């Protein structure tokens, strides 16, 4: 049966001939969302008649046109994080995805920087973020670069860099209320990295993302999950007061909100957002005492991260899931666990230094995984006997861990939440 083509559209061959570029390049442009109005029909694409040829960011002229003195070329997706979008939809294809963005120089630089961050290659991330900020790029590129700079500041424990990153985000060239909502979310996303839940806008706290472009939804859902986890943790430790909620009661119900987000990320094939969502959900389950549920999500996150060696993402969660990550990852790939452990040492020192500077507290980094587990449950208000039962330890071992934590931190038991 002859296929009926959309009216006023041409096929890839006709577009390639008219623009004097290869058929493969046209396909890449369509897949990246660079041709407005392009429609997918089966395995082919249909392009609107008269559509202008997109600027080629690989050329010197193309890069100049997108930089200072010209109109910035829009990113392929309207989101601060390209790697959380469906541009990267299959584990093990990060390099291929970056290559498909070669028509847009800044998008390729940004995507490669985000992948480098996922791998814990922080010096490369810093160089790329600095480059994008110097180019006076468009709104989303500057927003992305500012957030990457903040993430570098965590790994390096650099308070000055952290503050500079927030200034760059605040000075991004917003042109609409939509842009300003995205900027507000970006600032809050930077704060949540240090478990500060106070700066999120009210619409975000309700999980209402209508103010955001659909391209930004994968990242928004990741930060919403982090917001829910950080809020539940703060309630459990008594550092945040919510009417009618106390202890681990909020932590126990958060998975009901997070599990659907994971299903959404999986259905939409957003690999990185799925990894983050699964690890955050695992942290919630782990703190709630549901170790098997936590392990299920950690296993899936590991399977998604291993093909492209996204070990930096796993290292971020070793503060809360270190024992479980070691158990699950070492049985699959011992070398991968050693690399994650190495990256976590760097991340942990940097996070503790920066978080301590922001809070005016000394965050303890010398606790063993078991000591940290005991201290965390003590911060949740559990008695020694309850901790011993929950962690299957003897009462004497728990008491010793409490004493060690007090000695290392110089803090009484009731203030453990401030030093973890």
Short mmCIF file of C-alpha atoms in Angstrom, two decimals:
data_model
loop_
_atom_site.label_atom_id
_atom_site.label_comp_id
_atom_site.label_asym_id
_atom_site.label_seq_id
_atom_site.Cartn_x
_atom_site.Cartn_y
_atom_site.Cartn_z
CA UNK A 1 0.00 0.00 0.00
CA UNK A 2 1.37 3.42 -0.95
CA UNK A 3 2.22 5.58 2.07
CA UNK A 4 0.33 8.86 2.28
CA UNK A 5 2.77 11.66 3.13
CA UNK A 6 1.83 14.60 5.35
CA UNK A 7 0.71 17.62 3.34
CA UNK A 8 3.32 20.35 2.74
CA UNK A 9 6.16 18.06 3.86
CA UNK A 10 9.10 16.65 1.95
CA UNK A 11 11.18 13.54 2.60
CA UNK A 12 14.77 13.37 3.84
CA UNK A 13 16.25 12.93 0.36
CA UNK A 14 14.61 16.13 -0.89
CA UNK A 15 15.71 18.09 2.19
CA UNK A 16 19.28 16.79 1.91
CA UNK A 17 19.45 17.80 -1.75
CA UNK A 18 18.04 21.25 -1.07
CA UNK A 19 20.35 21.95 1.84
CA UNK A 20 23.33 20.26 0.15
CA UNK A 21 24.08 18.05 3.15
CA UNK A 22 24.00 14.28 3.59
CA UNK A 23 20.87 12.26 4.25
CA UNK A 24 22.47 11.05 7.51
CA UNK A 25 22.97 14.65 8.67
CA UNK A 26 19.30 15.44 8.05
CA UNK A 27 18.31 12.37 10.07
CA UNK A 28 20.54 13.49 12.95
CA UNK A 29 19.06 17.00 12.86
CA UNK A 30 15.53 15.60 12.97
CA UNK A 31 16.31 13.19 15.81
CA UNK A 32 17.87 16.02 17.82
CA UNK A 33 14.79 18.22 17.41
CA UNK A 34 16.69 20.84 15.38
CA UNK A 35 14.12 21.05 12.57
CA UNK A 36 10.83 22.57 13.77
CA UNK A 37 7.80 20.75 12.46
CA UNK A 38 9.66 17.59 11.43
CA UNK A 39 7.44 14.51 11.73
CA UNK A 40 8.47 10.89 12.17
CA UNK A 41 6.67 8.47 9.84
CA UNK A 42 7.73 4.90 10.60
CA UNK A 43 11.52 4.91 10.27
CA UNK A 44 11.59 8.04 8.12
CA UNK A 45 11.24 11.75 8.73
CA UNK A 46 9.09 14.30 6.92
CA UNK A 47 10.34 17.91 6.84
CA UNK A 48 8.13 20.99 6.30
CA UNK A 49 8.52 22.50 2.84
CA UNK A 50 10.67 25.62 2.93
CA UNK A 51 12.18 24.83 6.34
CA UNK A 52 15.48 26.76 6.71
CA UNK A 53 18.69 24.80 6.96
CA UNK A 54 19.85 24.73 10.65
CA UNK A 55 23.10 26.48 11.49
CA UNK A 56 26.03 24.06 11.42
CA UNK A 57 27.73 24.48 14.80
CA UNK A 58 30.70 22.40 13.63
CA UNK A 59 31.98 25.24 11.46
CA UNK A 60 33.81 28.36 12.59
CA UNK A 61 31.09 30.54 11.10
CA UNK A 62 28.39 28.53 12.82
CA UNK A 63 30.10 28.79 16.20
CA UNK A 64 30.63 32.52 15.73
CA UNK A 65 26.96 33.00 14.95
CA UNK A 66 26.01 31.26 18.19
CA UNK A 67 28.48 33.18 20.31
CA UNK A 68 29.13 36.75 21.32
CA UNK A 69 27.80 39.25 18.83
CA UNK A 70 25.24 36.90 17.29
CA UNK A 71 22.01 35.15 18.20
CA UNK A 72 22.76 32.04 20.28
CA UNK A 73 21.68 28.83 18.58
CA UNK A 74 19.03 27.13 20.78
CA UNK A 75 20.01 23.86 22.42
CA UNK A 76 18.34 20.71 21.04
CA UNK A 77 16.30 20.45 24.25
CA UNK A 78 14.99 23.19 26.53
CA UNK A 79 16.53 21.86 29.72
CA UNK A 80 19.61 22.60 31.83
CA UNK A 81 20.72 18.98 31.47
CA UNK A 82 20.83 17.40 28.02
CA UNK A 83 22.07 14.07 29.38
CA UNK A 84 18.93 13.62 31.48
CA UNK A 85 16.75 14.00 28.39
CA UNK A 86 15.82 11.37 25.83
CA UNK A 87 18.86 12.35 23.74
CA UNK A 88 20.65 9.68 25.77
CA UNK A 89 18.19 6.81 25.75
CA UNK A 90 20.30 3.64 25.53
CA UNK A 91 23.05 2.60 28.01
CA UNK A 92 26.45 2.31 26.36
CA UNK A 93 25.80 4.91 23.65
CA UNK A 94 27.07 8.11 25.30
CA UNK A 95 29.81 8.63 22.72
CA UNK A 96 27.39 8.05 19.85
CA UNK A 97 24.96 10.55 21.34
CA UNK A 98 27.72 13.15 21.62
CA UNK A 99 28.72 12.55 18.00
CA UNK A 100 25.10 13.08 16.87
CA UNK A 101 25.29 16.55 18.40
CA UNK A 102 28.31 17.55 16.31
CA UNK A 103 26.16 19.90 14.21
CA UNK A 104 25.75 22.10 17.33
CA UNK A 105 29.12 22.89 18.91
CA UNK A 106 27.88 24.11 22.31
CA UNK A 107 25.39 21.25 22.66
CA UNK A 108 28.16 18.74 22.02
CA UNK A 109 30.49 20.46 24.51
CA UNK A 110 27.74 20.53 27.11
CA UNK A 111 26.67 16.92 26.61
CA UNK A 112 30.26 15.67 26.79
CA UNK A 113 30.80 17.71 29.97
CA UNK A 114 27.72 16.16 31.56
CA UNK A 115 28.86 12.67 30.66
CA UNK A 116 32.30 13.52 32.07
CA UNK A 117 30.60 14.57 35.32
CA UNK A 118 28.73 11.27 35.41
CA UNK A 119 32.11 9.54 35.20
CA UNK A 120 33.72 11.68 37.90
CA UNK A 121 36.06 13.48 35.46
CA UNK A 122 35.69 16.80 37.26
CA UNK A 123 38.62 18.71 35.73
CA UNK A 124 37.14 18.16 32.26
CA UNK A 125 33.76 19.35 33.52
CA UNK A 126 35.28 22.54 34.95
CA UNK A 127 37.04 23.36 31.69
CA UNK A 128 33.88 22.87 29.64
CA UNK A 129 31.68 24.85 32.04
CA UNK A 130 34.16 27.74 32.02
CA UNK A 131 34.30 27.65 28.21
CA UNK A 132 30.50 27.83 27.86
CA UNK A 133 30.27 30.73 30.31
CA UNK A 134 33.00 32.64 28.44
CA UNK A 135 31.18 32.18 25.12
CA UNK A 136 28.14 34.16 26.35
CA UNK A 137 25.99 31.25 25.26
CA UNK A 138 22.20 31.13 25.23
CA UNK A 139 20.00 30.89 28.33
CA UNK A 140 19.94 27.10 28.77
CA UNK A 141 23.64 26.69 28.01
CA UNK A 142 24.55 29.29 30.65
CA UNK A 143 22.12 27.73 33.13
CA UNK A 144 23.68 24.32 32.48
CA UNK A 145 27.22 25.63 32.75
CA UNK A 146 26.43 27.37 36.04
CA UNK A 147 24.99 24.18 37.50
CA UNK A 148 27.98 22.14 36.30
CA UNK A 149 30.26 24.69 37.96
CA UNK A 150 28.33 24.23 41.21
CA UNK A 151 28.70 20.46 40.92
CA UNK A 152 32.46 20.90 40.42
CA UNK A 153 32.52 23.06 43.55
CA UNK A 154 31.10 20.16 45.56
CA UNK A 155 33.78 17.74 44.38
CA UNK A 156 36.49 20.33 45.06
CA UNK A 157 35.01 21.69 48.31
CA UNK A 158 35.34 25.21 46.89
CA UNK A 159 32.95 27.74 48.49
CA UNK A 160 34.06 30.59 46.21
CA UNK A 161 33.34 28.50 43.11
CA UNK A 162 29.96 27.51 44.56
CA UNK A 163 28.95 31.14 45.06
CA UNK A 164 30.26 32.13 41.63
CA UNK A 165 28.19 29.36 40.05
CA UNK A 166 25.00 30.67 41.66
CA UNK A 167 25.76 34.17 40.37
CA UNK A 168 26.14 32.83 36.82
CA UNK A 169 22.77 31.08 37.09
CA UNK A 170 21.09 34.22 38.45
CA UNK A 171 22.54 36.29 35.59
CA UNK A 172 21.48 33.93 32.79
CA UNK A 173 19.67 35.93 30.04
CA UNK A 174 16.06 35.03 30.91
CA UNK A 175 13.53 36.47 28.48
CA UNK A 176 10.21 35.17 29.81
CA UNK A 177 8.37 34.02 32.93
CA UNK A 178 9.03 30.49 31.70
CA UNK A 179 12.79 31.17 31.73
CA UNK A 180 12.59 32.76 35.17
CA UNK A 181 10.77 29.71 36.57
CA UNK A 182 13.52 27.52 35.16
CA UNK A 183 16.16 29.78 36.72
CA UNK A 184 14.45 29.56 40.12
CA UNK A 185 14.41 25.78 39.86
CA UNK A 186 18.11 25.75 38.89
CA UNK A 187 19.06 27.76 41.99
CA UNK A 188 17.01 25.38 44.16
CA UNK A 189 18.61 22.37 42.46
CA UNK A 190 22.03 23.73 43.39
CA UNK A 191 20.92 24.15 47.02
CA UNK A 192 19.48 20.63 47.25
CA UNK A 193 22.96 19.27 46.59
CA UNK A 194 23.69 20.29 50.20
CA UNK A 195 20.28 19.10 51.48
CA UNK A 196 18.85 22.63 51.67
CA UNK A 197 15.12 22.26 50.94
CA UNK A 198 14.04 25.82 51.75
CA UNK A 199 14.55 27.59 48.41
CA UNK A 200 12.27 25.54 46.14
CA UNK A 201 9.24 27.48 44.82
CA UNK A 202 5.84 26.47 46.15
CA UNK A 203 4.64 25.13 42.79
CA UNK A 204 7.61 22.78 42.70
CA UNK A 205 7.04 21.51 46.25
CA UNK A 206 3.57 20.43 45.13
CA UNK A 207 5.01 18.51 42.20
CA UNK A 208 3.28 20.84 39.73
CA UNK A 209 5.60 21.18 36.73
CA UNK A 210 3.23 23.00 34.37
CA UNK A 211 5.56 26.02 34.41
CA UNK A 212 8.31 23.97 32.76
CA UNK A 213 8.87 22.87 29.18
CA UNK A 214 8.41 19.14 28.71
CA UNK A 215 12.11 18.81 27.84
CA UNK A 216 12.92 19.83 31.42
CA UNK A 217 10.66 17.21 33.02
CA UNK A 218 13.32 14.45 33.40
CA UNK A 219 15.59 16.81 35.37
CA UNK A 220 12.65 18.28 37.31
CA UNK A 221 11.54 14.82 38.42
CA UNK A 222 15.08 14.00 39.57
CA UNK A 223 15.25 17.13 41.72
CA UNK A 224 11.72 16.58 43.00
CA UNK A 225 12.80 13.13 44.18
CA UNK A 226 15.84 14.65 45.88
CA UNK A 227 13.61 17.29 47.47
CA UNK A 228 11.27 14.64 48.89
CA UNK A 229 14.18 12.57 50.21
CA UNK A 230 15.96 15.55 51.77
CA UNK A 231 12.69 16.72 53.36
CA UNK A 232 12.00 13.26 54.79
CA UNK A 233 15.57 13.05 56.11
CA UNK A 234 15.28 16.50 57.72
CA UNK A 235 11.98 15.53 59.39
CA UNK A 236 13.49 12.26 60.64
CA UNK A 237 16.42 14.08 62.22
CA UNK A 238 14.25 16.83 63.68
CA UNK A 239 15.90 19.62 61.66
CA UNK A 240 12.65 20.32 59.77
CA UNK A 241 9.27 20.64 61.43
CA UNK A 242 6.10 19.62 59.54
CA UNK A 243 2.70 19.68 61.16
CA UNK A 244 1.48 16.17 61.95
CA UNK A 245 4.67 14.51 60.69
CA UNK A 246 7.61 13.23 62.69
CA UNK A 247 10.26 10.51 62.76
CA UNK A 248 10.39 8.19 59.76
CA UNK A 249 6.70 8.53 58.93
CA UNK A 250 7.35 10.79 55.92
CA UNK A 251 10.25 8.60 54.75
CA UNK A 252 7.95 5.57 54.72
CA UNK A 253 5.43 7.15 52.33
CA UNK A 254 7.82 8.91 49.92
CA UNK A 255 8.25 5.76 47.75
CA UNK A 256 4.57 6.05 46.78
CA UNK A 257 5.52 9.29 45.00
CA UNK A 258 8.86 8.08 43.63
CA UNK A 259 7.96 4.72 42.11
CA UNK A 260 5.69 6.34 39.45
CA UNK A 261 8.50 8.73 38.54
CA UNK A 262 10.79 5.78 37.88
CA UNK A 263 8.17 4.14 35.69
CA UNK A 264 7.84 7.42 33.76
CA UNK A 265 11.61 7.72 33.25
CA UNK A 266 11.84 4.12 32.09
CA UNK A 267 8.94 4.52 29.65
CA UNK A 268 10.46 7.71 28.24
CA UNK A 269 13.93 6.14 28.00
CA UNK A 270 15.76 8.84 29.94
CA UNK A 271 18.67 6.78 31.23
CA UNK A 272 20.40 9.25 33.54
CA UNK A 273 17.20 10.47 35.16
CA UNK A 274 16.24 6.83 35.78
CA UNK A 275 19.59 6.18 37.47
CA UNK A 276 19.17 9.19 39.76
CA UNK A 277 15.56 8.33 40.55
CA UNK A 278 16.38 4.72 41.38
CA UNK A 279 19.31 5.64 43.61
CA UNK A 280 17.27 8.28 45.45
CA UNK A 281 14.41 5.81 45.92
CA UNK A 282 16.90 3.21 47.14
CA UNK A 283 18.13 5.71 49.76
CA UNK A 284 14.54 6.23 50.95
CA UNK A 285 13.89 2.49 51.19
CA UNK A 286 17.23 1.90 52.91
CA UNK A 287 16.51 4.50 55.60
CA UNK A 288 13.05 2.99 56.05
CA UNK A 289 14.58 -0.44 56.75
CA UNK A 290 13.43 -1.98 53.44
CA UNK A 291 16.78 -3.30 52.31
CA UNK A 292 15.47 -5.68 49.63
CA UNK A 293 13.53 -2.91 47.90
CA UNK A 294 16.59 -0.66 48.09
CA UNK A 295 18.78 -3.41 46.58
CA UNK A 296 16.34 -3.87 43.70
CA UNK A 297 16.75 -0.25 42.63
CA UNK A 298 20.50 -0.19 43.22
CA UNK A 299 20.91 -3.26 41.00
CA UNK A 300 18.95 -1.65 38.18
CA UNK A 301 20.85 1.63 38.51
CA UNK A 302 24.15 -0.26 38.36
CA UNK A 303 23.03 -2.08 35.21
CA UNK A 304 22.24 1.26 33.57
CA UNK A 305 25.47 2.94 34.69
CA UNK A 306 28.04 0.23 33.91
CA UNK A 307 28.01 0.30 30.07
CA UNK A 308 29.20 3.92 29.94
CA UNK A 309 31.11 3.77 33.26
CA UNK A 310 28.93 6.42 34.93
CA UNK A 311 30.67 5.80 38.22
CA UNK A 312 30.49 9.40 39.41
CA UNK A 313 26.71 9.11 39.73
CA UNK A 314 27.06 6.02 41.91
CA UNK A 315 29.78 7.67 44.00
CA UNK A 316 27.39 10.50 44.94
CA UNK A 317 25.19 8.02 46.79
CA UNK A 318 27.89 6.24 48.78
CA UNK A 319 27.27 8.62 51.70
CA UNK A 320 23.87 7.03 52.23
CA UNK A 321 24.16 3.68 50.43
CA UNK A 322 27.86 2.84 50.70
CA UNK A 323 27.47 -0.60 52.28
CA UNK A 324 24.71 -1.60 49.90
CA UNK A 325 26.49 -0.27 46.81
CA UNK A 326 29.64 -2.17 47.76
CA UNK A 327 27.66 -5.36 48.29
CA UNK A 328 25.74 -5.14 45.00
CA UNK A 329 28.44 -3.70 42.71
CA UNK A 330 31.43 -5.76 43.91
CA UNK A 331 29.62 -9.00 43.08
CA UNK A 332 29.09 -7.75 39.51
CA UNK A 333 32.35 -5.89 38.83
CA UNK A 334 35.01 -5.64 41.55
CA UNK A 335 37.11 -3.19 39.52
CA UNK A 336 34.10 -0.93 39.07
CA UNK A 337 33.52 -0.90 42.83
CA UNK A 338 37.13 0.08 43.45
CA UNK A 339 36.73 3.02 41.07
CA UNK A 340 33.44 4.09 42.66
CA UNK A 341 35.06 3.86 46.09
CA UNK A 342 37.99 6.02 44.90
CA UNK A 343 35.64 8.63 43.45
CA UNK A 344 33.54 8.63 46.61
CA UNK A 345 36.57 9.50 48.74
CA UNK A 346 37.10 12.60 46.59
CA UNK A 347 33.42 13.51 46.51
CA UNK A 348 32.95 12.93 50.23
CA UNK A 349 35.86 15.15 51.22
CA UNK A 350 34.71 17.92 48.90
CA UNK A 351 31.05 17.68 49.90
CA UNK A 352 31.91 17.73 53.59
CA UNK A 353 34.21 20.74 53.19
CA UNK A 354 31.67 22.75 51.19
CA UNK A 355 28.65 21.72 53.24
CA UNK A 356 30.53 22.48 56.44
CA UNK A 357 31.48 25.94 55.15
CA UNK A 358 27.89 26.73 54.12
CA UNK A 359 26.40 25.45 57.41
CA UNK A 360 29.18 26.68 59.67
CA UNK A 361 29.68 23.11 60.92
CA UNK A 362 32.47 20.55 60.69
CA UNK A 363 31.16 17.54 58.76
CA UNK A 364 32.85 14.30 59.85
CA UNK A 365 34.36 12.23 57.03
CA UNK A 366 36.35 9.72 59.08
CA UNK A 367 33.46 7.53 60.22
CA UNK A 368 33.43 3.95 58.96
CA UNK A 369 30.33 2.84 57.01
CA UNK A 370 29.04 0.99 60.10
CA UNK A 371 29.70 3.97 62.39
CA UNK A 372 27.85 6.22 59.95
CA UNK A 373 24.89 3.82 59.90
CA UNK A 374 24.69 3.85 63.70
CA UNK A 375 25.10 7.64 63.90
CA UNK A 376 22.37 8.17 61.29
CA UNK A 377 19.86 6.04 63.18
CA UNK A 378 20.81 7.81 66.39
CA UNK A 379 20.10 11.11 64.60
CA UNK A 380 16.70 9.65 63.69
CA UNK A 381 16.01 9.43 67.43
CA UNK A 382 16.37 5.66 67.83
CA UNK A 383 17.59 4.19 71.10
CA UNK A 384 20.70 2.01 71.28
CA UNK A 385 18.52 -1.07 71.63
CA UNK A 386 16.46 -0.12 68.56
CA UNK A 387 19.60 0.48 66.54
CA UNK A 388 21.09 -2.85 67.60
CA UNK A 389 17.94 -4.67 66.55
CA UNK A 390 17.63 -2.85 63.23
CA UNK A 391 21.28 -3.35 62.23
CA UNK A 392 21.59 -6.83 63.76
CA UNK A 393 24.44 -5.70 66.03
CA UNK A 394 25.17 -6.32 69.66
CA UNK A 395 24.32 -3.52 72.06
CA UNK A 396 27.98 -3.13 73.01
CA UNK A 397 28.99 -2.57 69.35
CA UNK A 398 26.33 0.13 69.00
CA UNK A 399 27.46 1.88 72.17
CA UNK A 400 31.06 1.80 70.95
CA UNK A 401 30.06 3.32 67.59
CA UNK A 402 28.20 6.11 69.39
CA UNK A 403 31.25 6.85 71.56
CA UNK A 404 33.56 6.90 68.53
CA UNK A 405 31.24 9.28 66.66
CA UNK A 406 31.12 11.65 69.62
CA UNK A 407 34.91 11.59 69.89
CA UNK A 408 35.50 12.17 66.17
CA UNK A 409 32.89 14.91 65.86
CA UNK A 410 33.18 16.58 69.24
CA UNK A 411 29.36 16.70 69.21
CA UNK A 412 26.80 15.20 71.60
CA UNK A 413 24.44 12.52 70.32
CA UNK A 414 21.53 14.94 69.91
CA UNK A 415 23.55 16.96 67.34
CA UNK A 416 24.65 14.05 65.13
CA UNK A 417 22.40 15.25 62.28
CA UNK A 418 24.58 18.34 61.86
CA UNK A 419 27.81 16.42 61.30
CA UNK A 420 26.66 13.64 58.93
#
